[in-house]
Amino acid sequence: MDRDSDPLVLSLIGAQNTIADLRAKLREAEETLDAIRYGEVDAVLVKQSGSSKIFTLVNADRPYRFLIEQMKEGALTLSDEGIILYGNRRLSEILDTPLEKIVGSNIKRYFSTDELARLESLLATKGSEPLRAEFLAQRPDGSTIPIFISLNDIVCEESAPRLIGGVITDLSQQQEMEARFNQAQKMEAVGQLTGGLAHDFNNLLQVICGNLSLIKMKPDDLASVKKWADNGLKAANRGAKLTSQLLAFSRSQQIDLQPVNATALITGMSDLLLRTLGTDIDIKYDLHEAGISVLADKTQLELALLNLAINARDSMPCGGQLRIATQLRNISDDPELLPDQYLDISITDTGSGMPDSVRSRAFDPFFTTKNVGEGTGLGLAQVYAIARQAGGTARIRSAPGTGTTVTLLLRQSSIPAIAEKEGDEEGILDLIKAAAKVLVIDDDDDVRSHLVECLTLLGYDVSEAADGFVGLEMMGACLPDVLLIDFSMPRINGAEVVKRARENGFNMPVIFASGHSNTEALNDAVGFKANVLLKPFSVQTLAQSMSDALARY
């Protein structure tokens, strides 16, 4: 036949593979490897008859075994009793054991006694769905490594023994990456925090230093000196409240929950709110007439309300209205609160409001929409912490253009609040116990000098020591009636000084004048209910604490 005249090919002898066939086989191989990789199977399909699938061990087929050796996870095959029949090189790395020692051993040897019960339960469970759990695997040197193990029965012929396929993932690298990520987030938060604190404290220091400079320039102008001193004290008190904000947020400061008259507290803050918010903000009050008592820390509650008022002011840069209202609510089916009577304290502004993306994160620590240096991101987080510590909660309602309402829900106290007495600075001397001796121990020279001057002014016989060991040596000579001591000091802390003093037979009352934030840790260290004055404190507070300490002995 002439090829040119009739080019039709009638037949071809040999093998034929189309591109579609090759792609199908490649896709099937990829699906099988994915199944092996993620623990769905630990074997390779070699024959299929109808709906019955017959598998063989992964190490029976060299091409697949090569690919499994490249996996980032450890692959293994187990017998029904937990004997390891196959393992890849990654498994050897995870368990830090040569592969020849792993194959033939029981998987149980790599788990501690505490973990064995969970592992045996996992091995004994049969089913078509993979079984997954996190464990601490134990290496030969006694160290442990966090792992995630996925097990699944391998489908075999009916007469074949049960086989279990598994994939083990090393979680230590994942946890290390998470730790690094969390550390990076913390460093970013610390940057925001320090910037905001520096801004706030610089403002306070400006007021304090400025007024002290004026006093130094005109010490004889008594009327002006009193005014300047008052201004400096107010700024110092705001600084103390800012520190309290940090301590309350960290939950390391001991919370003093007492019955508090909410109406009286809010009314008593009216002058402070007026000065803080300015004349552009119209403040309205709608308070429960009965003056409901709630269980709260008075200082922390005042701080929470002040923070909310300042946030409201910032959302109304052109002025607006702030409404503070209280009402009693009976709550019985709230998922966050125990059934009880609660006082609803709401602070509502007419400001710009919040979009959902901001409102949902408003209580998150360090979250702020303000520029760097203009806020710490702790205000609302601290408000929420204060409410939760008191057994209540805080909630936000807001939308763009409609203003914001922050609600504090605080449990009503069955015990009425005790009316507070006004401070009488002129009557401080009435608190003094005549001829009482005081030993002051503090490593900070300036603080110690200030305490000595205050106590001397109050009429006490004062001795001082700059070190705990020196103070212990002085006790035998000065025989103090009261010990006023710092907690955090080098070489020996205040708690240890007190313990040694007790062992030496000195049983005088002790007052800790400390800036240490964790008063619970202080109590644990001392071993008894410590009488603590948290710095900074006023002369009147010091006098009252001294009087109370002496009265108990």
Coordinates of C-alpha atoms in Angstrom, one line a residue:
M1 CA 0.0 0.0 0.0
D2 CA 1.3 3.4 -0.9
R3 CA 1.8 5.4 2.3
D4 CA 1.3 8.7 0.6
S5 CA -1.9 7.8 -1.0
D6 CA -3.5 6.2 2.1
P7 CA -2.0 7.6 5.4
L8 CA -4.6 5.9 7.7
V9 CA -2.9 3.9 10.5
L10 CA -4.9 0.8 11.1
S11 CA -3.1 -0.5 14.2
L12 CA -0.1 -0.1 16.5
I13 CA 1.6 -2.9 18.3
G14 CA 2.9 -2.0 21.8
A15 CA 1.9 -0.2 25.1
Q16 CA -0.1 3.0 25.1
N17 CA -0.4 5.6 27.9
T18 CA -2.2 8.9 27.4
I19 CA -1.5 12.1 29.3
A20 CA -4.9 11.7 31.0
D21 CA -3.9 8.2 32.2
L22 CA -0.7 9.5 33.7
R23 CA -2.4 12.4 35.4
A24 CA -5.0 10.1 36.9
K25 CA -2.3 7.8 38.3
L26 CA -0.4 10.8 39.7
R27 CA -3.6 12.2 41.3
E28 CA -4.3 8.8 42.8
A29 CA -0.8 8.6 44.2
E30 CA -1.0 12.1 45.7
E31 CA -4.3 11.3 47.4
T32 CA -2.9 8.2 48.8
L33 CA 0.1 10.0 50.2
D34 CA -2.1 12.7 51.7
A35 CA -4.1 9.9 53.4
I36 CA -0.9 8.4 54.8
R37 CA 0.5 11.8 55.8
Y38 CA -2.6 12.9 57.8
G39 CA -3.2 9.6 59.5
E40 CA -6.2 8.5 57.5
V41 CA -4.4 5.3 56.5
D42 CA -0.9 4.0 57.1
A43 CA -0.7 1.7 54.1
V44 CA -0.9 1.6 50.4
L45 CA -3.7 0.3 48.3
V46 CA -2.4 -2.5 46.1
K47 CA -5.6 -4.3 45.0
Q48 CA -9.3 -3.5 44.9
S49 CA -12.0 -5.9 44.2
G50 CA -15.4 -4.3 44.0
S51 CA -16.0 -2.3 47.3
S52 CA -13.4 -4.4 49.1
K53 CA -10.0 -2.7 49.5
I54 CA -6.9 -4.7 50.4
F55 CA -3.9 -2.9 51.8
T56 CA -0.3 -3.8 52.5
L57 CA 2.3 -2.3 54.9
V58 CA 3.9 1.0 53.7
N59 CA 7.4 -0.5 53.8
A60 CA 6.4 -3.1 51.2
D61 CA 6.5 -0.7 48.3
R62 CA 9.8 1.1 47.9
P63 CA 8.6 4.2 46.0
Y64 CA 6.0 5.0 48.6
R65 CA 8.4 4.2 51.4
F66 CA 10.9 6.7 50.0
L67 CA 8.3 9.4 50.0
I68 CA 7.2 8.6 53.5
E69 CA 10.8 8.8 54.7
Q70 CA 10.7 12.5 53.6
M71 CA 7.7 13.3 55.8
K72 CA 8.1 15.9 58.5
E73 CA 6.0 13.7 60.8
G74 CA 6.8 10.4 62.3
A75 CA 5.1 7.5 60.5
L76 CA 4.6 4.1 62.1
T77 CA 2.7 0.8 61.9
L78 CA 1.6 -1.0 65.1
S79 CA 0.3 -4.5 65.8
D80 CA -2.8 -5.0 67.9
E81 CA -0.6 -5.3 71.0
G82 CA 1.2 -2.0 70.3
I83 CA 4.4 -3.5 68.8
I84 CA 6.0 -1.1 66.3
L85 CA 6.4 -2.9 63.0
Y86 CA 7.6 0.0 61.0
G87 CA 8.8 3.5 61.6
N88 CA 10.3 6.2 59.4
R89 CA 13.5 8.2 60.1
R90 CA 11.5 11.2 61.4
L91 CA 10.0 8.9 64.1
S92 CA 13.6 8.1 65.2
E93 CA 14.4 11.8 65.5
I94 CA 11.2 12.6 67.5
L95 CA 11.8 9.7 70.0
D96 CA 15.6 10.3 69.9
T97 CA 16.1 6.5 69.5
P98 CA 17.8 4.6 66.7
L99 CA 15.3 3.1 64.3
E100 CA 16.6 -0.4 64.8
K101 CA 15.7 -0.2 68.5
I102 CA 12.3 1.3 67.8
V103 CA 11.1 -1.4 65.4
G104 CA 10.1 -4.4 67.4
S105 CA 9.6 -2.5 70.6
N106 CA 6.3 -1.7 72.2
I107 CA 5.1 1.9 71.8
K108 CA 4.1 1.9 75.5
R109 CA 7.8 2.1 76.5
Y110 CA 7.8 5.7 75.2
F111 CA 5.1 6.9 77.5
S112 CA 5.2 7.6 81.2
T113 CA 3.1 5.7 83.7
D114 CA 0.7 8.6 83.9
E115 CA 0.1 8.6 80.2
L116 CA -0.2 4.8 79.7
A117 CA -3.9 4.5 80.5
R118 CA -4.9 7.1 77.9
L119 CA -2.6 5.5 75.3
E120 CA -4.0 2.0 76.0
S121 CA -7.5 3.4 75.6
L122 CA -6.6 4.9 72.3
L123 CA -5.0 1.7 71.0
A124 CA -8.0 -0.4 72.1
T125 CA -10.6 1.7 70.3
K126 CA -11.5 0.4 66.9
G127 CA -13.3 2.2 64.2
S128 CA -13.1 3.8 60.8
E129 CA -12.5 7.4 62.1
P130 CA -8.9 8.4 63.1
L131 CA -8.2 8.7 66.8
R132 CA -6.2 11.8 67.8
A133 CA -4.7 13.0 71.1
E134 CA -1.8 15.0 72.5
F135 CA 0.7 13.2 74.7
L136 CA 4.1 13.7 76.4
A137 CA 6.4 11.1 74.8
Q138 CA 9.3 10.0 77.0
R139 CA 12.7 9.7 75.5
P140 CA 15.4 7.2 76.8
D141 CA 17.3 10.0 78.6
G142 CA 14.2 10.7 80.7
S143 CA 13.2 13.9 78.9
T144 CA 9.8 14.4 77.4
I145 CA 8.5 15.9 74.2
P146 CA 5.0 17.1 73.4
I147 CA 3.5 15.1 70.5
F148 CA 0.2 14.8 68.6
I149 CA -0.6 11.2 67.6
S150 CA -3.2 10.1 65.1
L151 CA -4.1 6.4 64.9
N152 CA -6.3 4.5 62.5
D153 CA -7.0 0.9 61.8
I154 CA -5.5 -0.4 58.5
V155 CA -8.1 -2.3 56.5
C156 CA -6.7 -5.7 55.7
E157 CA -8.1 -9.1 54.6
E158 CA -10.5 -10.6 57.1
S159 CA -8.0 -13.4 58.0
A160 CA -5.1 -10.9 58.6
P161 CA -4.2 -9.7 62.1
R162 CA -5.2 -6.2 63.1
L163 CA -2.8 -3.4 62.1
I164 CA -2.8 0.2 63.3
G165 CA -1.3 3.0 61.3
G166 CA -0.1 6.2 63.0
V167 CA 1.4 9.6 62.4
I168 CA 3.2 11.4 65.2
T169 CA 3.8 15.2 65.0
D170 CA 6.4 17.0 67.1
L171 CA 4.6 19.9 68.9
S172 CA 7.7 21.3 70.5
Q173 CA 8.6 23.4 67.5
Q174 CA 5.1 24.6 67.2
Q175 CA 5.0 25.6 70.9
E176 CA 8.3 27.4 70.5
M177 CA 6.9 29.3 67.5
E178 CA 3.8 30.2 69.6
A179 CA 6.0 31.3 72.5
R180 CA 8.0 33.5 70.2
F181 CA 4.9 35.0 68.7
N182 CA 3.4 35.6 72.2
Q183 CA 6.7 37.2 73.3
A184 CA 6.6 39.5 70.3
Q185 CA 3.0 40.5 71.1
K186 CA 4.1 41.2 74.7
M187 CA 7.0 43.4 73.6
E188 CA 4.6 45.4 71.4
A189 CA 2.2 45.7 74.3
V190 CA 5.0 46.8 76.7
G191 CA 6.0 49.4 74.1
Q192 CA 2.4 50.8 74.1
L193 CA 2.2 50.6 77.9
T194 CA 5.5 52.4 78.6
G195 CA 4.7 55.1 76.1
G196 CA 1.4 55.8 77.7
L197 CA 2.7 55.6 81.2
A198 CA 5.6 57.9 80.4
H199 CA 3.2 60.5 79.0
D200 CA 0.8 60.3 82.0
F201 CA 3.6 60.4 84.6
N202 CA 5.5 63.2 82.9
N203 CA 2.3 65.3 83.2
L204 CA 2.0 64.5 86.9
L205 CA 5.7 65.1 87.6
Q206 CA 5.4 68.5 85.8
V207 CA 2.7 69.5 88.3
I208 CA 4.5 68.2 91.3
C209 CA 7.9 69.6 90.4
G210 CA 6.4 72.9 89.3
N211 CA 4.6 73.5 92.6
L212 CA 7.6 72.4 94.7
S213 CA 9.7 74.9 92.8
L214 CA 7.2 77.7 93.5
I215 CA 7.2 76.7 97.2
K216 CA 11.0 76.9 97.2
M217 CA 11.0 80.3 95.5
K218 CA 8.5 81.9 97.9
P219 CA 8.5 79.9 101.2
D220 CA 7.2 82.9 103.2
D221 CA 4.1 83.3 101.2
L222 CA 2.0 81.0 103.4
A223 CA -1.3 81.3 101.5
S224 CA 0.4 80.5 98.2
V225 CA 2.5 77.7 99.7
K226 CA -0.6 76.0 101.0
K227 CA -2.2 76.3 97.5
W228 CA 0.9 75.0 95.8
A229 CA 1.2 72.1 98.2
D230 CA -2.4 71.2 97.6
N231 CA -1.8 71.1 93.9
G232 CA 1.2 68.9 94.3
L233 CA -0.6 66.5 96.5
K234 CA -3.5 66.2 94.0
A235 CA -1.1 65.3 91.3
A236 CA 0.7 62.8 93.5
N237 CA -2.6 61.2 94.3
R238 CA -3.4 60.9 90.6
G239 CA -0.1 59.2 90.2
A240 CA -1.0 56.8 93.0
K241 CA -4.3 56.0 91.3
L242 CA -2.4 55.3 88.0
T243 CA -0.2 52.8 89.8
S244 CA -3.3 51.3 91.4
Q245 CA -4.7 50.9 87.9
L246 CA -1.7 48.7 86.9
L247 CA -1.9 46.7 90.1
A248 CA -5.6 46.1 89.8
F249 CA -5.1 45.0 86.2
S250 CA -2.4 42.6 87.1
R251 CA -4.6 41.2 90.0
S252 CA -1.5 41.2 92.2
Q253 CA -2.9 43.8 94.6
Q254 CA -5.1 42.5 97.3
I255 CA -8.7 43.6 96.8
D256 CA -10.6 44.9 99.8
L257 CA -14.2 44.1 99.1
Q258 CA -16.5 46.0 101.4
P259 CA -20.1 47.3 101.3
V260 CA -20.0 50.6 99.4
N261 CA -22.8 53.1 99.1
A262 CA -22.7 53.6 95.3
T263 CA -24.9 56.7 95.3
A264 CA -22.7 58.4 98.0
L265 CA -19.6 57.4 96.1
I266 CA -20.7 58.8 92.8
T267 CA -22.0 62.0 94.5
G268 CA -18.7 62.4 96.3
M269 CA -16.9 62.2 92.9
S270 CA -18.9 65.0 91.3
D271 CA -16.3 67.8 92.0
L272 CA -13.5 65.5 90.7
L273 CA -15.4 64.6 87.6
L274 CA -16.3 68.3 86.9
R275 CA -12.7 69.3 87.1
T276 CA -11.4 66.4 85.1
L277 CA -14.0 66.5 82.3
G278 CA -14.1 70.3 81.9
T279 CA -16.9 72.7 81.2
D280 CA -17.5 71.4 77.6
I281 CA -19.0 68.2 79.1
D282 CA -22.5 68.4 80.6
I283 CA -22.7 65.8 83.4
K284 CA -26.2 64.5 84.3
Y285 CA -27.0 62.2 87.2
D286 CA -29.9 59.8 87.6
L287 CA -29.1 57.9 90.8
H288 CA -31.2 55.4 92.8
E289 CA -32.6 57.3 95.7
A290 CA -32.2 54.5 98.2
G291 CA -28.4 54.6 98.0
I292 CA -27.9 50.8 97.3
S293 CA -24.8 49.2 98.9
V294 CA -22.7 47.0 96.6
L295 CA -19.8 44.7 97.3
A296 CA -16.7 46.4 95.9
D297 CA -13.3 47.8 96.6
K298 CA -14.1 51.5 97.1
T299 CA -10.8 52.9 95.7
Q300 CA -10.9 50.6 92.6
L301 CA -14.6 51.4 91.9
E302 CA -13.8 55.1 92.0
L303 CA -10.9 54.5 89.6
A304 CA -13.1 52.5 87.3
L305 CA -15.7 55.3 87.1
L306 CA -13.0 57.9 86.6
N307 CA -11.6 55.9 83.7
L308 CA -15.0 55.6 82.1
A309 CA -15.6 59.3 82.4
I310 CA -12.3 60.1 80.9
N311 CA -12.9 57.7 78.0
A312 CA -16.3 59.4 77.4
R313 CA -14.7 62.8 77.4
D314 CA -12.1 61.7 74.8
S315 CA -14.9 60.5 72.5
M316 CA -16.5 63.9 72.7
P317 CA -13.7 66.3 71.6
C318 CA -16.2 69.0 70.8
G319 CA -18.2 68.6 74.0
G320 CA -21.3 66.6 74.7
Q321 CA -23.3 65.1 77.5
L322 CA -22.3 62.4 80.1
R323 CA -25.0 60.6 81.9
I324 CA -24.4 58.5 85.0
A325 CA -27.4 56.4 86.2
T326 CA -28.0 53.6 88.6
Q327 CA -30.8 51.1 88.9
L328 CA -31.4 47.9 90.8
R329 CA -31.8 44.7 88.7
N330 CA -32.8 41.2 89.6
I331 CA -30.6 38.8 87.5
S332 CA -31.4 35.1 87.4
D333 CA -30.4 33.6 84.1
D334 CA -27.2 35.4 83.1
P335 CA -24.4 33.0 81.9
E336 CA -21.8 35.2 83.5
L337 CA -23.4 36.1 86.8
L338 CA -24.7 34.3 89.8
P339 CA -28.5 34.8 90.5
D340 CA -28.8 37.8 92.7
Q341 CA -29.7 41.5 93.0
Y342 CA -27.3 43.7 91.1
L343 CA -26.8 47.4 90.8
D344 CA -26.6 48.6 87.2
I345 CA -24.2 51.6 87.0
S346 CA -24.3 52.9 83.5
I347 CA -22.1 55.7 82.0
T348 CA -23.5 57.0 78.7
D349 CA -21.9 59.5 76.4
T350 CA -23.0 61.3 73.2
G351 CA -19.7 60.7 71.5
S352 CA -18.7 59.1 68.2
G353 CA -19.4 55.5 69.3
M354 CA -17.5 52.4 68.3
P355 CA -17.7 50.0 65.4
D356 CA -18.2 46.3 66.2
S357 CA -14.5 45.6 65.5
V358 CA -13.5 48.1 68.2
R359 CA -16.3 47.3 70.7
S360 CA -15.6 43.6 70.6
R361 CA -12.0 44.2 71.7
A362 CA -12.5 47.2 74.0
F363 CA -11.9 45.1 77.2
D364 CA -8.8 43.4 75.8
P365 CA -5.6 44.4 77.7
F366 CA -3.4 46.9 75.9
F367 CA -5.9 47.4 73.1
T368 CA -6.2 51.1 72.3
T369 CA -7.3 53.2 69.3
K370 CA -5.3 56.2 70.6
N371 CA -1.9 57.2 69.2
V372 CA 1.3 55.9 70.7
G373 CA 1.9 57.7 74.0
E374 CA -1.7 58.9 74.4
G375 CA -3.0 55.8 76.2
T376 CA -2.0 52.6 77.8
G377 CA -4.8 50.4 76.6
L378 CA -5.4 49.4 80.2
G379 CA -8.4 51.6 81.2
L380 CA -11.3 49.4 80.0
A381 CA -9.4 46.2 80.7
Q382 CA -8.9 47.4 84.3
V383 CA -12.6 48.4 84.6
Y384 CA -13.6 44.9 83.5
A385 CA -11.1 43.3 86.0
I386 CA -12.4 45.4 88.9
A387 CA -16.0 44.4 88.1
R388 CA -15.1 40.7 87.8
Q389 CA -13.1 40.7 91.0
A390 CA -16.1 42.0 92.8
G391 CA -18.3 39.2 91.5
G392 CA -19.9 41.3 88.8
T393 CA -19.1 42.2 85.2
A394 CA -18.9 45.1 82.7
R395 CA -20.6 45.4 79.3
I396 CA -20.6 47.8 76.4
R397 CA -23.3 49.0 74.0
S398 CA -22.1 51.2 71.2
A399 CA -22.4 51.9 67.5
P400 CA -20.9 54.6 65.2
G401 CA -22.7 57.9 65.6
T402 CA -24.9 56.8 68.5
G403 CA -22.5 57.2 71.5
T404 CA -21.4 54.6 74.0
T405 CA -22.9 53.1 77.2
V406 CA -20.6 51.1 79.6
T407 CA -22.5 49.2 82.2
L408 CA -21.1 47.9 85.5
L409 CA -23.2 45.2 87.2
L410 CA -22.2 44.9 90.9
R411 CA -23.8 42.6 93.4
Q412 CA -26.0 44.2 96.0
S413 CA -24.6 43.9 99.6
S414 CA -27.0 42.7 102.3
I415 CA -24.9 44.6 104.8
P416 CA -25.3 48.4 104.6
A417 CA -22.2 50.6 104.0
I418 CA -20.7 52.4 106.9
A419 CA -20.6 56.1 106.5
E420 CA -17.0 57.4 106.3
K421 CA -15.7 60.0 108.6
E422 CA -14.0 63.1 107.1
G423 CA -10.3 63.2 107.5
D424 CA -9.1 65.6 110.2
E425 CA -5.6 66.6 109.5
E426 CA -5.6 68.9 112.5
G427 CA -6.4 66.0 114.8
I428 CA -3.6 63.7 113.8
L429 CA -1.7 64.3 117.0
D430 CA -4.6 62.8 119.0
L431 CA -3.7 59.4 117.5
I432 CA -0.2 59.4 119.0
K433 CA 0.6 57.0 121.8
A434 CA 3.0 58.9 124.2
A435 CA 6.6 57.8 124.4
A436 CA 6.2 55.0 121.8
K437 CA 9.5 53.9 120.2
V438 CA 9.6 53.2 116.5
L439 CA 12.3 51.4 114.5
V440 CA 12.3 52.3 110.8
I441 CA 14.1 49.9 108.4
D442 CA 14.2 50.9 104.7
D443 CA 17.1 50.6 102.3
D444 CA 16.0 53.8 100.3
D445 CA 17.7 56.8 102.0
D446 CA 15.1 59.3 100.8
V447 CA 12.1 57.2 101.8
R448 CA 13.6 56.4 105.2
S449 CA 14.5 60.0 105.9
H450 CA 10.9 61.0 105.0
L451 CA 9.4 58.4 107.3
V452 CA 11.7 59.4 110.2
E453 CA 10.7 63.1 109.8
C454 CA 7.0 62.2 109.7
L455 CA 7.2 60.0 112.8
T456 CA 9.3 62.6 114.6
L457 CA 6.8 65.3 113.8
L458 CA 4.1 63.1 115.2
G459 CA 6.0 62.8 118.5
Y460 CA 7.4 59.3 118.3
D461 CA 10.9 58.3 119.5
V462 CA 12.4 57.1 116.2
S463 CA 15.5 55.0 115.4
E464 CA 16.5 54.1 111.8
A465 CA 18.4 51.4 110.0
A466 CA 19.3 51.1 106.3
D467 CA 19.6 47.4 106.2
G468 CA 17.7 44.4 107.7
F469 CA 20.7 42.9 109.4
V470 CA 21.6 46.3 111.0
G471 CA 18.0 46.6 112.2
L472 CA 18.2 43.2 113.8
E473 CA 21.3 44.2 115.7
M474 CA 19.7 47.5 116.8
M475 CA 16.6 45.9 118.3
G476 CA 18.3 44.8 121.5
A477 CA 19.4 48.4 122.2
C478 CA 16.4 50.5 121.2
L479 CA 13.6 47.9 122.2
P480 CA 11.0 49.3 119.7
D481 CA 7.3 49.4 120.5
V482 CA 6.6 49.3 116.7
L483 CA 8.6 48.1 113.7
L484 CA 8.0 50.0 110.5
I485 CA 9.8 48.1 107.7
D486 CA 10.1 47.9 104.0
F487 CA 9.4 44.5 102.3
S488 CA 11.7 44.5 99.3
M489 CA 15.3 45.1 100.4
P490 CA 18.6 43.6 99.3
R491 CA 20.4 40.8 101.2
I492 CA 17.4 40.2 103.4
N493 CA 13.8 41.2 102.9
G494 CA 11.4 42.5 105.4
A495 CA 9.5 39.3 105.9
E496 CA 12.7 37.4 106.8
V497 CA 13.7 40.2 109.2
V498 CA 10.4 39.9 111.0
K499 CA 10.8 36.1 111.3
R500 CA 14.2 36.4 112.8
A501 CA 13.0 39.1 115.2
R502 CA 10.2 36.8 116.4
E503 CA 12.8 34.0 116.8
N504 CA 14.9 36.4 118.9
G505 CA 11.9 37.1 121.2
F506 CA 10.8 40.5 119.8
N507 CA 7.0 40.5 119.5
M508 CA 6.3 44.2 118.8
P509 CA 3.6 45.0 116.2
V510 CA 4.9 45.3 112.6
I511 CA 3.9 47.6 109.8
F512 CA 5.2 47.1 106.3
A513 CA 5.6 50.3 104.5
S514 CA 6.0 48.9 101.0
G515 CA 5.7 49.6 97.3
H516 CA 5.6 45.9 96.7
S517 CA 2.6 45.1 94.6
N518 CA 1.8 41.6 95.6
T519 CA 0.4 41.8 99.0
E520 CA -0.8 38.2 98.9
A521 CA 2.7 37.0 98.4
L522 CA 3.8 39.3 101.2
N523 CA 1.2 37.7 103.6
D524 CA 2.4 34.2 102.5
A525 CA 6.0 35.1 103.1
V526 CA 5.4 36.6 106.6
G527 CA 3.1 33.8 107.6
F528 CA 0.5 36.0 109.2
K529 CA -2.0 38.8 108.3
A530 CA 0.4 41.6 107.5
N531 CA -0.3 45.2 108.3
V532 CA 0.6 46.8 105.1
L533 CA 0.9 50.5 104.1
L534 CA 1.2 50.6 100.3
K535 CA 3.3 53.5 99.2
P536 CA 2.5 56.3 98.6
F537 CA 0.5 57.1 101.8
S538 CA -0.3 60.3 103.7
V539 CA 0.9 61.3 107.1
Q540 CA -2.6 60.9 108.4
T541 CA -2.7 57.3 107.1
L542 CA 0.6 56.6 108.7
A543 CA -0.6 58.1 112.1
Q544 CA -3.8 56.0 112.0
S545 CA -1.9 52.8 111.2
M546 CA 0.6 53.4 114.0
S547 CA -2.2 54.1 116.5
D548 CA -4.1 50.9 115.4
A549 CA -1.0 48.8 115.6
L550 CA -0.2 50.0 119.2
A551 CA -3.8 49.6 120.2
R552 CA -3.7 45.8 119.4
Y553 CA -0.8 45.2 121.7

